[in-house]
mmCIF file of C-alpha atoms and ligand atoms in Angstrom:
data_model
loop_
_atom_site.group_PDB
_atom_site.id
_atom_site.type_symbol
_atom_site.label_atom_id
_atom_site.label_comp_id
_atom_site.label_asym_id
_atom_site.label_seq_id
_atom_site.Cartn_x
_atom_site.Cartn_y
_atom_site.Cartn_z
ATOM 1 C CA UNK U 1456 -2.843 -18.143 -4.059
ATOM 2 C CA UNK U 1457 -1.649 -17.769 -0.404
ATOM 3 C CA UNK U 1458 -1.950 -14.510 0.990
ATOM 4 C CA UNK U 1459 0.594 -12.757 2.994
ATOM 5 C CA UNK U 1460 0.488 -9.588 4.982
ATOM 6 C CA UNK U 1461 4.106 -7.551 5.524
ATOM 7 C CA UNK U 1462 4.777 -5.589 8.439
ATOM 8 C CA UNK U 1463 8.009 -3.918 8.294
ATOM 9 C CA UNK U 1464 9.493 -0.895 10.322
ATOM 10 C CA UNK U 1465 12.114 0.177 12.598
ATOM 11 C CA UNK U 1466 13.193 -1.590 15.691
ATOM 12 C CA UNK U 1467 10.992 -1.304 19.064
ATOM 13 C CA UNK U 1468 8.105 -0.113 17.127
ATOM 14 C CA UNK U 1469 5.876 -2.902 18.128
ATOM 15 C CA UNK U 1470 5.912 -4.991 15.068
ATOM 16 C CA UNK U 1471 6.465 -8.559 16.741
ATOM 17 C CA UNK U 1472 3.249 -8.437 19.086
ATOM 18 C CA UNK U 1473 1.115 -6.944 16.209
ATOM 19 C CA UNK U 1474 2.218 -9.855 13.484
ATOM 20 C CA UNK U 1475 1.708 -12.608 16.161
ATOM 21 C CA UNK U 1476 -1.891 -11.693 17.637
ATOM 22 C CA UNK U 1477 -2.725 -10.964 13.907
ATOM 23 C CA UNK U 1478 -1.270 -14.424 13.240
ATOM 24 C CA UNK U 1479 -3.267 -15.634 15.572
ATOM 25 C CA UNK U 1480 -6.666 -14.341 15.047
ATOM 26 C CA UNK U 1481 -6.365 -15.244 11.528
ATOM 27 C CA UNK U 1482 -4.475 -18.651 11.874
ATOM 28 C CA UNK U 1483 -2.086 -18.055 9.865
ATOM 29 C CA UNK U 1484 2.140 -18.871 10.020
ATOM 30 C CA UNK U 1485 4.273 -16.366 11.458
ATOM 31 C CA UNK U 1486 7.756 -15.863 10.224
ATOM 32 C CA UNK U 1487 10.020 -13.254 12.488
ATOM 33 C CA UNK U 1488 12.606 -12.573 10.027
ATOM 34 C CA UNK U 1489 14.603 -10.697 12.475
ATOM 35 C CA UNK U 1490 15.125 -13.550 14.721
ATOM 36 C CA UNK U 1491 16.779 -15.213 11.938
ATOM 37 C CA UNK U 1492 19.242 -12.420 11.510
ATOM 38 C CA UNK U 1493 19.499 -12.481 15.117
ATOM 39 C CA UNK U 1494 19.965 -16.451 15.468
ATOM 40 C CA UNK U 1495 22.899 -15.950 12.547
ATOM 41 C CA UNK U 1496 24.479 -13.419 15.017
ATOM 42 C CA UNK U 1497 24.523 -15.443 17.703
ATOM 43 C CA UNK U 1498 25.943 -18.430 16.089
ATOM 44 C CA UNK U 1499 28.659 -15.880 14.449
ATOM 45 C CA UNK U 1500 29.413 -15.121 18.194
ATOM 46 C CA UNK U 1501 29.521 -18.578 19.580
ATOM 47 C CA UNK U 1502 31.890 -19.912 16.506
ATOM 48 C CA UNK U 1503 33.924 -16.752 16.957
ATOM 49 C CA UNK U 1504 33.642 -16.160 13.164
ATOM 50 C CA UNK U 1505 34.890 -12.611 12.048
ATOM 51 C CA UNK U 1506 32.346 -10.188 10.537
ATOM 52 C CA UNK U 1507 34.624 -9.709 7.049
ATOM 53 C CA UNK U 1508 35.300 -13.313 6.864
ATOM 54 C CA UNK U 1509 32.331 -13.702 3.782
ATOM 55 C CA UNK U 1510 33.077 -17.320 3.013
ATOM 56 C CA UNK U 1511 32.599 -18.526 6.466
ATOM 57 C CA UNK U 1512 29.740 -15.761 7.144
ATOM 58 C CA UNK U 1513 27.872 -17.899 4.117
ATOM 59 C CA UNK U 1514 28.779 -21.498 4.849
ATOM 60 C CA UNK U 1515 27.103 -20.774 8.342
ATOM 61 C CA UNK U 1516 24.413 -19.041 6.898
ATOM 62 C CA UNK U 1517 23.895 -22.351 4.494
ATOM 63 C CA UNK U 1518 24.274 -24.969 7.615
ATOM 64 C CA UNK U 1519 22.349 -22.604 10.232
ATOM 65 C CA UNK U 1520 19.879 -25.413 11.891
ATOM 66 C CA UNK U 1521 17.031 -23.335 13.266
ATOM 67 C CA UNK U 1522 13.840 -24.528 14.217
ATOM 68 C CA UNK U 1523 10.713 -22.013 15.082
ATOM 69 C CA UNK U 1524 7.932 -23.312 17.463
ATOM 70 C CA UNK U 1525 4.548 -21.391 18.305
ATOM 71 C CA UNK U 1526 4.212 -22.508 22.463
ATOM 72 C CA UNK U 1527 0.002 -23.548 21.738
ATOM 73 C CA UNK U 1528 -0.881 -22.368 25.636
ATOM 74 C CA UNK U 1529 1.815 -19.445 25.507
ATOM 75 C CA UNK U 1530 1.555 -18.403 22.121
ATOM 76 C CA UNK U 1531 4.922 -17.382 22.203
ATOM 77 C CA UNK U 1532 7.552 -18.270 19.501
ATOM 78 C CA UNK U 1533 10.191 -20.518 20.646
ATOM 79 C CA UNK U 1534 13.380 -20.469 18.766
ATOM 80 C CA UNK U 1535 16.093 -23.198 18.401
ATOM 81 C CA UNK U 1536 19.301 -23.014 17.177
ATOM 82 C CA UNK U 1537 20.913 -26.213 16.841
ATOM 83 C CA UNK U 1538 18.229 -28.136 18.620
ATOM 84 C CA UNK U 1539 18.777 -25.458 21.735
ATOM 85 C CA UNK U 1540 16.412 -22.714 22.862
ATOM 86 C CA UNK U 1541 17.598 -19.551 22.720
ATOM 87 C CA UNK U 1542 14.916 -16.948 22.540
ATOM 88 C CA UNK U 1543 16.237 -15.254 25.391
ATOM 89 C CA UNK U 1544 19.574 -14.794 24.316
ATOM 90 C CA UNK U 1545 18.491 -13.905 20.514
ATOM 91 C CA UNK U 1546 16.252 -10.937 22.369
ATOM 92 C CA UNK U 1547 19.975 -8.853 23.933
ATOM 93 C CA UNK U 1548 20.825 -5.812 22.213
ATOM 94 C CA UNK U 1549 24.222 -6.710 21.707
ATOM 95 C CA UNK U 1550 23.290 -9.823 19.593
ATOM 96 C CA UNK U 1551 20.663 -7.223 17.381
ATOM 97 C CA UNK U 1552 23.518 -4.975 17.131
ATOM 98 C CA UNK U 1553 25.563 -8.132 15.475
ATOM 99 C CA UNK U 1554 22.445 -8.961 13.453
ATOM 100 C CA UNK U 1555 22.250 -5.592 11.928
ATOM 101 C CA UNK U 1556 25.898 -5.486 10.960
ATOM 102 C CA UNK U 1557 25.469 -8.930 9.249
ATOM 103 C CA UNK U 1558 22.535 -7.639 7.733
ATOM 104 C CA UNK U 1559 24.026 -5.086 5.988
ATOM 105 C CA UNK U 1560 25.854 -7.769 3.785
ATOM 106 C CA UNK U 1561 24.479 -8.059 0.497
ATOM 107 C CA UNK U 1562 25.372 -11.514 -0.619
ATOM 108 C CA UNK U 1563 24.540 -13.304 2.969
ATOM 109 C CA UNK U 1564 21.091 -11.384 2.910
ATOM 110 C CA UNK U 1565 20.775 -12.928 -0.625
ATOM 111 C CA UNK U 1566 21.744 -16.626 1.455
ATOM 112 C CA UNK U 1567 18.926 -16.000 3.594
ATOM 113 C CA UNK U 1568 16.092 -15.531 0.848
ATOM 114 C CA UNK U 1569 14.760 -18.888 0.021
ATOM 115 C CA UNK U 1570 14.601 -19.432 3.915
ATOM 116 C CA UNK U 1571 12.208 -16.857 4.625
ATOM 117 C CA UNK U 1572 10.386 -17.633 1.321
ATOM 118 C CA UNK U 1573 9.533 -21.092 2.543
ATOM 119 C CA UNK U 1574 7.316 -19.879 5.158
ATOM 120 C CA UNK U 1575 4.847 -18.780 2.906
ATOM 121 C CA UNK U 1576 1.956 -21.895 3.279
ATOM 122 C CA UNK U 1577 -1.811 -22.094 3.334
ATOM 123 C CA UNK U 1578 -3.599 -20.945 4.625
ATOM 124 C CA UNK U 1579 -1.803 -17.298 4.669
ATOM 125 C CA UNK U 1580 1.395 -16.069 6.338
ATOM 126 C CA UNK U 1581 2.016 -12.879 8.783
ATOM 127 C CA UNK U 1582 5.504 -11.869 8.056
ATOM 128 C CA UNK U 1583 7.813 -9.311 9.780
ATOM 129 C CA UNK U 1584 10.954 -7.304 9.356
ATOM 130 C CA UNK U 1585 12.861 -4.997 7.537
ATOM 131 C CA UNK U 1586 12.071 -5.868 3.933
ATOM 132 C CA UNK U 1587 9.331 -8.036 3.489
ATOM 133 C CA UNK U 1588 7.164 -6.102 1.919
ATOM 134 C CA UNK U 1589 10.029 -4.590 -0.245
ATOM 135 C CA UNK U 1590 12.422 -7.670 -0.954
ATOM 136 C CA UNK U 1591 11.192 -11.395 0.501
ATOM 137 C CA UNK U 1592 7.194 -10.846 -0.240
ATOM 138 C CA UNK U 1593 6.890 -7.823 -2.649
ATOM 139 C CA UNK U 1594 3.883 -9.002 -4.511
ATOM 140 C CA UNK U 1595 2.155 -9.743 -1.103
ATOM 141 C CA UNK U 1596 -1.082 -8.324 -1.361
ATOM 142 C CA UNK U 1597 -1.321 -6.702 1.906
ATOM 143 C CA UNK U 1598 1.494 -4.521 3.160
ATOM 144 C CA UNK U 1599 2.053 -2.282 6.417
ATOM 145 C CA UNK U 1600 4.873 0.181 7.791
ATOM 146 C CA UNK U 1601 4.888 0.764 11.039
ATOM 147 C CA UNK U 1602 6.576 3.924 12.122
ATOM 148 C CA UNK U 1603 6.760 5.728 15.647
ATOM 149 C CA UNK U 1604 9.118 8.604 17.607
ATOM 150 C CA UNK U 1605 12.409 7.119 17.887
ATOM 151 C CA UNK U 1606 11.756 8.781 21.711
ATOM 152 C CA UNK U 1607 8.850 6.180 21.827
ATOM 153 C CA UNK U 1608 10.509 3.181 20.028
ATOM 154 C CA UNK U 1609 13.708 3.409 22.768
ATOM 155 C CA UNK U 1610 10.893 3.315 25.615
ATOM 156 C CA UNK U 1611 8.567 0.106 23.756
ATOM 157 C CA UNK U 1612 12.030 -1.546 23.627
ATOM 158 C CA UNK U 1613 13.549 -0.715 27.344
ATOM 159 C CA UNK U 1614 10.006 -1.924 28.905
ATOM 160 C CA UNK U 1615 10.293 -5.087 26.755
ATOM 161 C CA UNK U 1616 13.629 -5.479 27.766
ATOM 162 C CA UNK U 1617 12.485 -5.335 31.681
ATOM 163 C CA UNK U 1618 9.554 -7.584 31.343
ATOM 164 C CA UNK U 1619 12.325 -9.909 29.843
ATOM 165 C CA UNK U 1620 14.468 -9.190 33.025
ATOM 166 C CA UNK U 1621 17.147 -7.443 30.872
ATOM 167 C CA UNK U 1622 18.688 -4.261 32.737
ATOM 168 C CA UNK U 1623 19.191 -1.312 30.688
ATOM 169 C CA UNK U 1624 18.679 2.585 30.950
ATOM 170 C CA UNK U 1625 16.463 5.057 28.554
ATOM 171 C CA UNK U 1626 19.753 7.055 26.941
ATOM 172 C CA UNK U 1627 21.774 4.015 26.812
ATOM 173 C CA UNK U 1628 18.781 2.054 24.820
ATOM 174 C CA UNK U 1629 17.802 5.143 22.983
ATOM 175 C CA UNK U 1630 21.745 5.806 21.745
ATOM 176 C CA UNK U 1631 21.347 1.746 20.766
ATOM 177 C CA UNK U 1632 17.842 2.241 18.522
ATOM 178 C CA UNK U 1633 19.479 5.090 17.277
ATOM 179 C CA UNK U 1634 22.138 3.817 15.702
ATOM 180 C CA UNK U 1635 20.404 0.568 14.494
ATOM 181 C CA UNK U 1636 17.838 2.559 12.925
ATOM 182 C CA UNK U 1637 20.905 4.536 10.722
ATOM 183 C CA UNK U 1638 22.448 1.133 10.166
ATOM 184 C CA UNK U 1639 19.234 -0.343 8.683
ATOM 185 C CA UNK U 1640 18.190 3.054 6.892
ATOM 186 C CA UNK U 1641 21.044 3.795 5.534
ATOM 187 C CA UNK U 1642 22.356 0.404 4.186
ATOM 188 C CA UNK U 1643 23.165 -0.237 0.149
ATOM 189 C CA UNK U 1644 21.435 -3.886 0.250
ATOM 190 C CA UNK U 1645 17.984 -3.749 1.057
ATOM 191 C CA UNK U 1646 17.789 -0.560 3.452
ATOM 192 C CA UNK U 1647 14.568 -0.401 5.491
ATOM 193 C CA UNK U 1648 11.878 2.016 3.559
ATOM 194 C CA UNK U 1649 8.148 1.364 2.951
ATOM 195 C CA UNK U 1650 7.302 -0.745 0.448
ATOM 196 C CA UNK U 1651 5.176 1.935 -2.354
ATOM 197 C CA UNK U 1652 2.327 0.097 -2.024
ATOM 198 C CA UNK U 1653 2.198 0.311 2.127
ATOM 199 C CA UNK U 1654 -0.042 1.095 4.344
ATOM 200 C CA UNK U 1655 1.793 3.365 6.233
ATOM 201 C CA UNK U 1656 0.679 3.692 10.445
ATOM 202 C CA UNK U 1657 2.398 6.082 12.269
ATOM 203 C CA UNK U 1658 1.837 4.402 16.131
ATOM 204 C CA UNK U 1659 3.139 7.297 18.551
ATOM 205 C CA UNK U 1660 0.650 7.863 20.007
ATOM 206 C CA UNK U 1661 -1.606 4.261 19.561
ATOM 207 C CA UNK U 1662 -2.106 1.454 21.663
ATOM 208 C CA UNK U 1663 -1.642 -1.635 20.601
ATOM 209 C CA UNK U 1664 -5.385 -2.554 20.089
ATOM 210 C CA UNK U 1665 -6.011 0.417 17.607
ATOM 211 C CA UNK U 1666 -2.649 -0.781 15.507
ATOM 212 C CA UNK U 1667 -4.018 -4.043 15.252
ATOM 213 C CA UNK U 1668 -7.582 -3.136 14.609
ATOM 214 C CA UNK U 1669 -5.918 -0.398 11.486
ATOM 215 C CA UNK U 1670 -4.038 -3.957 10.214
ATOM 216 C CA UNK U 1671 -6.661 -6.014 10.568
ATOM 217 C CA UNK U 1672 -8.807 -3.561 8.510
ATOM 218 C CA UNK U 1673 -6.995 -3.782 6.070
ATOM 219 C CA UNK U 1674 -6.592 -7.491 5.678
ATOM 220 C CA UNK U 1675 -10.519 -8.368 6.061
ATOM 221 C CA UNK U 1676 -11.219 -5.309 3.344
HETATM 222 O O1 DC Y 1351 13.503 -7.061 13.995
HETATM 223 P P1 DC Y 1351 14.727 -7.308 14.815
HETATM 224 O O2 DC Y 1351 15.043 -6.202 15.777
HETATM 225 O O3 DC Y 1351 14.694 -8.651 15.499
HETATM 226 O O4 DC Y 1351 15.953 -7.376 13.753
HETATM 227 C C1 DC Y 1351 17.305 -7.442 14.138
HETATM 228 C C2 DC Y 1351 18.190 -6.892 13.017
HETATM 229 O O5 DC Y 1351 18.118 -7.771 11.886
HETATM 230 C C3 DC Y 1351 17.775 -5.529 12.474
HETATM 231 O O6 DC Y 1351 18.414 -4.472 13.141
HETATM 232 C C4 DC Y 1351 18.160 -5.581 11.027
HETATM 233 C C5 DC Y 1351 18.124 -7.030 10.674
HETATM 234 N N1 DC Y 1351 16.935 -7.399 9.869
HETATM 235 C C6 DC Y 1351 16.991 -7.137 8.514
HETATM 236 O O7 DC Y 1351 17.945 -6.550 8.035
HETATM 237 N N2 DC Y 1351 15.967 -7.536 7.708
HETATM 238 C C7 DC Y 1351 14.898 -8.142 8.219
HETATM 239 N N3 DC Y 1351 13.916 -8.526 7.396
HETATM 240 C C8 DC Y 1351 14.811 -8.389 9.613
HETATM 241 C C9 DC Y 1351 15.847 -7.986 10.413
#
């Protein structure tokens, strides 16, 4: 059996640094599901393919060519898209905003399944997203929600967006998390929601260290 721990939740709630230093200290893979929304969004903008166009949303979907790297010294996970990094430009709001259109698509979210299900591999697998533990892993045997403030999600995300030397203001980034958060709530085709058998953290008013020592709790119990 290889084990695999979820972490879903809304965007800016800190979900990418707690699945990769988990990832770390336990060795396992790491699979970022939202970067592959996000790389399918970019390549939608760079082929200048419409949004209601399904046939050519799902033949790029099919041919996507995207590699992920873990950076050994770095730790950091380097993402290619046809043999090109483009981490940084997969991390702009406007390309998340793209990805959470596309991913409210039933049929291309369906394209996307056996993708994310190869990343499950000895010896154990830190996945994160939307619907992990809901949709991609549901019989994983450890699961986590991570909530938090929308308030404190839309400051996370405008601090992350600094240190990546993206400009941005608080109401502008909080109007943006807003209005994913509806899209991805909201949607028919696997909305975001905690999985019933969650562990659900609420992380307003955590550090980072305490969310990570709750998940890792859970996983060495
Ligand atoms: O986690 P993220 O911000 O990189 O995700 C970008 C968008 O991709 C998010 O707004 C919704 C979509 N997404 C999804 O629908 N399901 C996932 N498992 C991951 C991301």
């Amino acid at each position: 059996m290889i084990p695999v721990l979820t972490i879903d939740g809304p965007s800016g709630v800190g979900k990418g640094t707690v699945a990769s230093v988990i990832a770390n200290n336990l060795n396992w893979h790491i699979l970022d599901s939202g970067a592959i929304y996000r790389s399918l969004a970019l390549a939608v903008t760079i082929k200048n393919i419409s949004l209601d166009n399904l046939d050519k949303l799902l033949e790029l979907s099919s041919e996507l060519d995207l590699r992920f790297e873990t950076n050994n010294k770095t730790k950091h996970l380097n993402i290619y898209l046809d043999n090109v990094e483009v981490s940084a430009q997969l991390r702009t709001e406007k390309i998340a905003a793209i990805a959470s259109k596309l991913a409210m698509i039933g049929p291309l979210r369906d394209s996307l399944l056996i993708r994310q299900k190869k990343f499950k591999m000895l010896p154990g697998l830190v996945a994160d997203g939307r619907d992990m533990g809901t949709v991609v892993f549901s019989d994983a045997p450890f699961k986590v929600f991570l909530t938090a403030n929308v308030e404190e999600r839309a400051k996370r995300r405008l601090k992350q967006l600094h240190e990546q030397g993206i400009t941005g203001n608080i109401s502008q980034t909080l109007d943006e998390v807003k209005k994913r958060d509806e899209r991805d709530v909201s949607r028919k085709h696997s909305p975001l929601k905690p999985a019933k058998d969650a562990l659900i953290i609420d992380t307003s008013d955590l550090d980072i260290n305490e969310v990570i020592a709750k998940v890792m709790a859970l996983v060495k119990a």
